Tab-separated table of C-alpha atoms in Angstrom:
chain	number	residue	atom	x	y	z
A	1	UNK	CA	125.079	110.537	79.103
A	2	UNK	CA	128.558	110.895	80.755
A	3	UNK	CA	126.913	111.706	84.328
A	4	UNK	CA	124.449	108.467	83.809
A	5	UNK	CA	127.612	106.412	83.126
A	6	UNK	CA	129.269	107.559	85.580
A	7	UNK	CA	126.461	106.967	88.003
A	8	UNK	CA	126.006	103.878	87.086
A	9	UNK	CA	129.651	103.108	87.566
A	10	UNK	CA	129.828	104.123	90.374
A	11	UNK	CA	127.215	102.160	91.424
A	12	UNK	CA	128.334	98.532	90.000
A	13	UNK	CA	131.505	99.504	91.925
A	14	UNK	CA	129.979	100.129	95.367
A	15	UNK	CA	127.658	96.385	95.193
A	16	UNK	CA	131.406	94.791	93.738
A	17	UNK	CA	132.662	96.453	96.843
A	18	UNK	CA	130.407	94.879	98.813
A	19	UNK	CA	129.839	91.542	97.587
A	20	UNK	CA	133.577	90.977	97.286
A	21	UNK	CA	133.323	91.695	101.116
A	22	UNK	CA	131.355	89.159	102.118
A	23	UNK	CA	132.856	86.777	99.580
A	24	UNK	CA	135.747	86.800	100.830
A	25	UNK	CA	134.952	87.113	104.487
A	26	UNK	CA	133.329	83.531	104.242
A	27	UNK	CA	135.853	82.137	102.611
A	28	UNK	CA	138.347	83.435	105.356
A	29	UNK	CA	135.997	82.645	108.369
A	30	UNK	CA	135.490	78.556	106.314
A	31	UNK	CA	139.042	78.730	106.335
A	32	UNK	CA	139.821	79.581	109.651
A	33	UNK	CA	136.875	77.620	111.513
A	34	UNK	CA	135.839	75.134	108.935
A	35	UNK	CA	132.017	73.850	109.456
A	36	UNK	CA	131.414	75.985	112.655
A	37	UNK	CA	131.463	79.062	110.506
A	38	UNK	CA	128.593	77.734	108.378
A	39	UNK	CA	125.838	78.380	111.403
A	40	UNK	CA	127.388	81.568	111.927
A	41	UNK	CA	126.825	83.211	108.465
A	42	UNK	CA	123.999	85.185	108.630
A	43	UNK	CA	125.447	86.828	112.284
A	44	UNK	CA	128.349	87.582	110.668
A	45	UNK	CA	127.733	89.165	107.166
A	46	UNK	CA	124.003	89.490	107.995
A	47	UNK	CA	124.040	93.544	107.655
A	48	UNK	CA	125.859	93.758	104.872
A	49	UNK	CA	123.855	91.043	103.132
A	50	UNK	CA	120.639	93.478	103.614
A	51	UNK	CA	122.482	96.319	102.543
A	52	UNK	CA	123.723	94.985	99.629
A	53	UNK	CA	119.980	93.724	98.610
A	54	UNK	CA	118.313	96.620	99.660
A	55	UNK	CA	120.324	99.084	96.847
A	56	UNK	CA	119.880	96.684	94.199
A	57	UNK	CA	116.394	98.087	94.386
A	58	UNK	CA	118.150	100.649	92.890
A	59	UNK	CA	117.952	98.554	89.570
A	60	UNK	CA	114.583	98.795	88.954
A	61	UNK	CA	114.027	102.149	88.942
A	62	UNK	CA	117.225	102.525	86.692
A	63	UNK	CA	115.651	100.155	84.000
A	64	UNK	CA	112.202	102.590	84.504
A	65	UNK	CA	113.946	105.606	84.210
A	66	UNK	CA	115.331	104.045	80.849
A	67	UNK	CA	119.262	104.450	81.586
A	68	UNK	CA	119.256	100.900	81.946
A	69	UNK	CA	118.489	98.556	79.051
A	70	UNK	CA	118.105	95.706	80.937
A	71	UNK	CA	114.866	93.857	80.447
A	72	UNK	CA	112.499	94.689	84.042
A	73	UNK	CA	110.518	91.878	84.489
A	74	UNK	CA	113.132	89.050	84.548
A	75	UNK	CA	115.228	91.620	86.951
A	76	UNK	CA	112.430	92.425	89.044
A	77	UNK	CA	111.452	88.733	89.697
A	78	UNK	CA	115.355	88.014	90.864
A	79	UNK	CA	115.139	91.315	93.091
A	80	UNK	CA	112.030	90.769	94.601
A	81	UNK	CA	112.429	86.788	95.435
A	82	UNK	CA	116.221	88.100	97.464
A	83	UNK	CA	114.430	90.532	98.838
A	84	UNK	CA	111.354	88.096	99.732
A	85	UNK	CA	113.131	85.463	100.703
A	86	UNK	CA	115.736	87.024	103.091
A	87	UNK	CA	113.939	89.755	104.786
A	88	UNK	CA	110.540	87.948	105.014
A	89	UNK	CA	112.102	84.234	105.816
A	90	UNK	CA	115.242	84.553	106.960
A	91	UNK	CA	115.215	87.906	109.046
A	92	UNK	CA	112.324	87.062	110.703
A	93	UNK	CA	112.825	83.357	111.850
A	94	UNK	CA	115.927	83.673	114.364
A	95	UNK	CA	116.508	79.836	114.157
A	96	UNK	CA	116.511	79.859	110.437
A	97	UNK	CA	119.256	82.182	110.554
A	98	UNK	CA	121.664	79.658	111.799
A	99	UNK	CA	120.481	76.663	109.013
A	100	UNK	CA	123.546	75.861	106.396
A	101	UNK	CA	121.414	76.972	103.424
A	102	UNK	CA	121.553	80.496	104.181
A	103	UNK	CA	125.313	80.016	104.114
A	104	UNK	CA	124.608	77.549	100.545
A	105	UNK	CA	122.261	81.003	99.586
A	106	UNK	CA	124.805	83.785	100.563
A	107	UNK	CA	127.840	81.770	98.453
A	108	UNK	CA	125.638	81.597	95.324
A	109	UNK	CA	124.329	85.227	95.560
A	110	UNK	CA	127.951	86.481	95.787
A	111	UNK	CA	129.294	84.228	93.257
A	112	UNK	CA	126.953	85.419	90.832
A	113	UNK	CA	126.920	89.000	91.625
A	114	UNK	CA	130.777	89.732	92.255
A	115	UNK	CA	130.752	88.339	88.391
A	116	UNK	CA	127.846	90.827	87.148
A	117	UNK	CA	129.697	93.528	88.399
A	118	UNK	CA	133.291	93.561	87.334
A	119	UNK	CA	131.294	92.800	84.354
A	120	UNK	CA	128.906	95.590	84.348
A	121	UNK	CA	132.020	98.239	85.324
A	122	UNK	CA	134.079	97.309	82.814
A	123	UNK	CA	131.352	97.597	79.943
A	124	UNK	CA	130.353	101.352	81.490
A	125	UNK	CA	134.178	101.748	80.399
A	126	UNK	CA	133.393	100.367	77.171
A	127	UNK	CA	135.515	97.158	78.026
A	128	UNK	CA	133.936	93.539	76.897
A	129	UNK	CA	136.664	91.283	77.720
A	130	UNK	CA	135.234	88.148	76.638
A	131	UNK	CA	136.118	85.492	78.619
A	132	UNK	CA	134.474	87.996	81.106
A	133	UNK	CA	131.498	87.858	79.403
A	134	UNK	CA	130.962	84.128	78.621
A	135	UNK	CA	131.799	83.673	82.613
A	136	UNK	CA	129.288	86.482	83.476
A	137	UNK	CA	126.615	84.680	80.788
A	138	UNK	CA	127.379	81.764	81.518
A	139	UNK	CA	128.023	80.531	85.178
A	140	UNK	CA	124.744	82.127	85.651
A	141	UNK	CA	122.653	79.847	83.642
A	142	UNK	CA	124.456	76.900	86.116
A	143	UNK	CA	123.630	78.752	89.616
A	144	UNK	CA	120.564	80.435	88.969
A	145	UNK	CA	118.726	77.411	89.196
A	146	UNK	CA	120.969	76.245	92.440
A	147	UNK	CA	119.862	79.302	94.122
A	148	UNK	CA	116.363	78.922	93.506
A	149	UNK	CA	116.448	75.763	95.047
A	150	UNK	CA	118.448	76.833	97.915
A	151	UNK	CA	115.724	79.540	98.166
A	152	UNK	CA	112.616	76.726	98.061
A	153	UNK	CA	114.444	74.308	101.129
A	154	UNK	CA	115.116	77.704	102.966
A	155	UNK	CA	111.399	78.848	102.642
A	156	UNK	CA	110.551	74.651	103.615
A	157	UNK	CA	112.821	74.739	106.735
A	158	UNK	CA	110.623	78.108	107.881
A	159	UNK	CA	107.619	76.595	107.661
A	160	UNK	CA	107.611	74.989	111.235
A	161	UNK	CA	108.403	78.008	112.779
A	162	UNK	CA	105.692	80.386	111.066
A	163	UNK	CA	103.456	77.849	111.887
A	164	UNK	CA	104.258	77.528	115.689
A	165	UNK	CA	105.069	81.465	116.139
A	166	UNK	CA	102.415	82.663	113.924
A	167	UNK	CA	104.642	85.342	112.522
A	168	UNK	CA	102.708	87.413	109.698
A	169	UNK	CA	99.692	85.257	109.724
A	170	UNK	CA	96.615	87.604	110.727
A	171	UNK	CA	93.102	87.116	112.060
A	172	UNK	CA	90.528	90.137	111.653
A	173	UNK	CA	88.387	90.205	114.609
A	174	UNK	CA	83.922	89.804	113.564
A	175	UNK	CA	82.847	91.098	111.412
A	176	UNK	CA	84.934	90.503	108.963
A	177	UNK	CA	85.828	86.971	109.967
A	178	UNK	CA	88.903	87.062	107.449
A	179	UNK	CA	92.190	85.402	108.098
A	180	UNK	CA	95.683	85.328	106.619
A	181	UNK	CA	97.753	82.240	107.504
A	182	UNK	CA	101.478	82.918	106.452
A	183	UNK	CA	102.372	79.417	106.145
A	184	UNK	CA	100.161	79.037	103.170
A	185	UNK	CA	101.829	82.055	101.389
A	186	UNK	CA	104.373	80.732	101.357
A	187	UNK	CA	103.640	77.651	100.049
A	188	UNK	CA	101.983	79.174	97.288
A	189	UNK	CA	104.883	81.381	96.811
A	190	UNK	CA	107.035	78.248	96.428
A	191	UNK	CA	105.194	77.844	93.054
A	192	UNK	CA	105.386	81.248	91.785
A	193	UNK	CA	109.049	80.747	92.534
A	194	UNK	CA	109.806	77.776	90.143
A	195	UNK	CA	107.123	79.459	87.711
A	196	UNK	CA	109.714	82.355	87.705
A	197	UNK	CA	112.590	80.193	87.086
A	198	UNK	CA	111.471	79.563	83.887
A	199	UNK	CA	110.981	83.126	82.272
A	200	UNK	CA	114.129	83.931	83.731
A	201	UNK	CA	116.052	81.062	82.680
A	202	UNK	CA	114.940	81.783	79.405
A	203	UNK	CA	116.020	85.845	79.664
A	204	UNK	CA	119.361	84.412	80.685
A	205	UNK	CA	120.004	82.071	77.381
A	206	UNK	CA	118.423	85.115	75.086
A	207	UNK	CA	121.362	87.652	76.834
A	208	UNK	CA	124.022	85.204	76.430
A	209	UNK	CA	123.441	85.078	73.114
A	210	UNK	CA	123.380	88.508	72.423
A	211	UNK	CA	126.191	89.454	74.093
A	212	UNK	CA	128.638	86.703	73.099
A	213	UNK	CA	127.472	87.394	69.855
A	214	UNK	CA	128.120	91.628	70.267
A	215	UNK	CA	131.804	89.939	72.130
A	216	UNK	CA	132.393	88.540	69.383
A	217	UNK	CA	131.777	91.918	66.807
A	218	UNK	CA	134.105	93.606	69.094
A	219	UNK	CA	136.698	91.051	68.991
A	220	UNK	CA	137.130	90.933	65.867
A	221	UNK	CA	137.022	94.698	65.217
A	222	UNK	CA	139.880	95.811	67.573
């Protein structure tokens, strides 16, 4: 419907917003202070980061609620390992914050999503400009992977400090003599992460060729 569209619009427009933001802001503050502004990434763009990750939670319940076609599974796995990976790893391990592959992680994520959505507002407006969409289809078939592994060293470099802080590993006192140690969840979830790679890897080839090949209807229609 027109109020879904618009919704949805509106939407797109406010993460574009946002992303373009911190985009741009590290490119300005790399410009300005060259390597020193690497460390200083997640200080500086931090909130905004979380912000931005936190309402694309939004996305799932727009595919359940069924005014979103896109397929949930291979969106849920790339919403839940940002969401994993920079509230659980990053946001909790102070000296993590300051490591160069959160700055490698942010450029990727924005890269990717300031793409999605121009892309995504312009085809609410019914617009499929298709060097748009090849980019969109495209360029994330290249970084996806990047990201991921930017996302497995970041989740290696925590290790040492879960393991010496004992953040979010628990010990239940007798009698139930049951203990979670964090460090091997994560480990664990290092697998489940590369595992993931692959179904969404292969969701990302399937919509590329689908919507080139709609692009390409379109084209040649108008």
């Amino acid at each position: 419907s027109f109020t879904m569209n618009t919704y949805l619009f509106a939407y797109d427009l406010m993460q574009f917003c946002g992303h373009s933001w911190i985009f741009t802001n590290m490119i300005i503050r790399f410009l300005s202070f060259g390597k020193d502004s690497l460390a200083d990434t997640f200080y500086s763009i931090g909130l905004v980061m979380r912000l931005c990750q936190l309402f694309s939670v939004l996305e799932i319940l727009h595919i359940l609620a069924g005014i979103d076609k896109t397929r949930l599974f291979p969106r849920f796995l790339q919403i839940t390992e940002r969401i994993i990976v920079l509230f659980v790893v990053i946001n909790s391990q102070e000296e993590v914050q300051g490591k160069y592959v959160v700055c490698v992680l942010f450029f990727l994520w924005n890269v990717l999503d300031v793409i999605r959505y121009t892309y995504n507002m312009l085809a609410r407006t019914g617009i499929y400009y298709l060097p748009l969409t090849w980019l969109n289809f495209s360029l994330c078939i290249l970084l996806y992977p990047l990201s991921v592994l930017a996302k497995a060293f970041a989740i290696c470099v925590s290790l040492p400090y879960f393991e010496s802080l004992g953040t979010y590993s628990v010990k239940l006192p007798f009698p139930f003599a049951f203990s979670i140690y964090f460090p091997y969840v994560l480990k664990g979830y290092l697998l489940v992460l590369f595992i993931g790679m692959y179904f969404i890897i292969q969701n990302l080839f399937s919509e590329r060729k689908a919507h080139l090949a709609t692009g390409n209807v379109k084209k040649k229609q108008s």
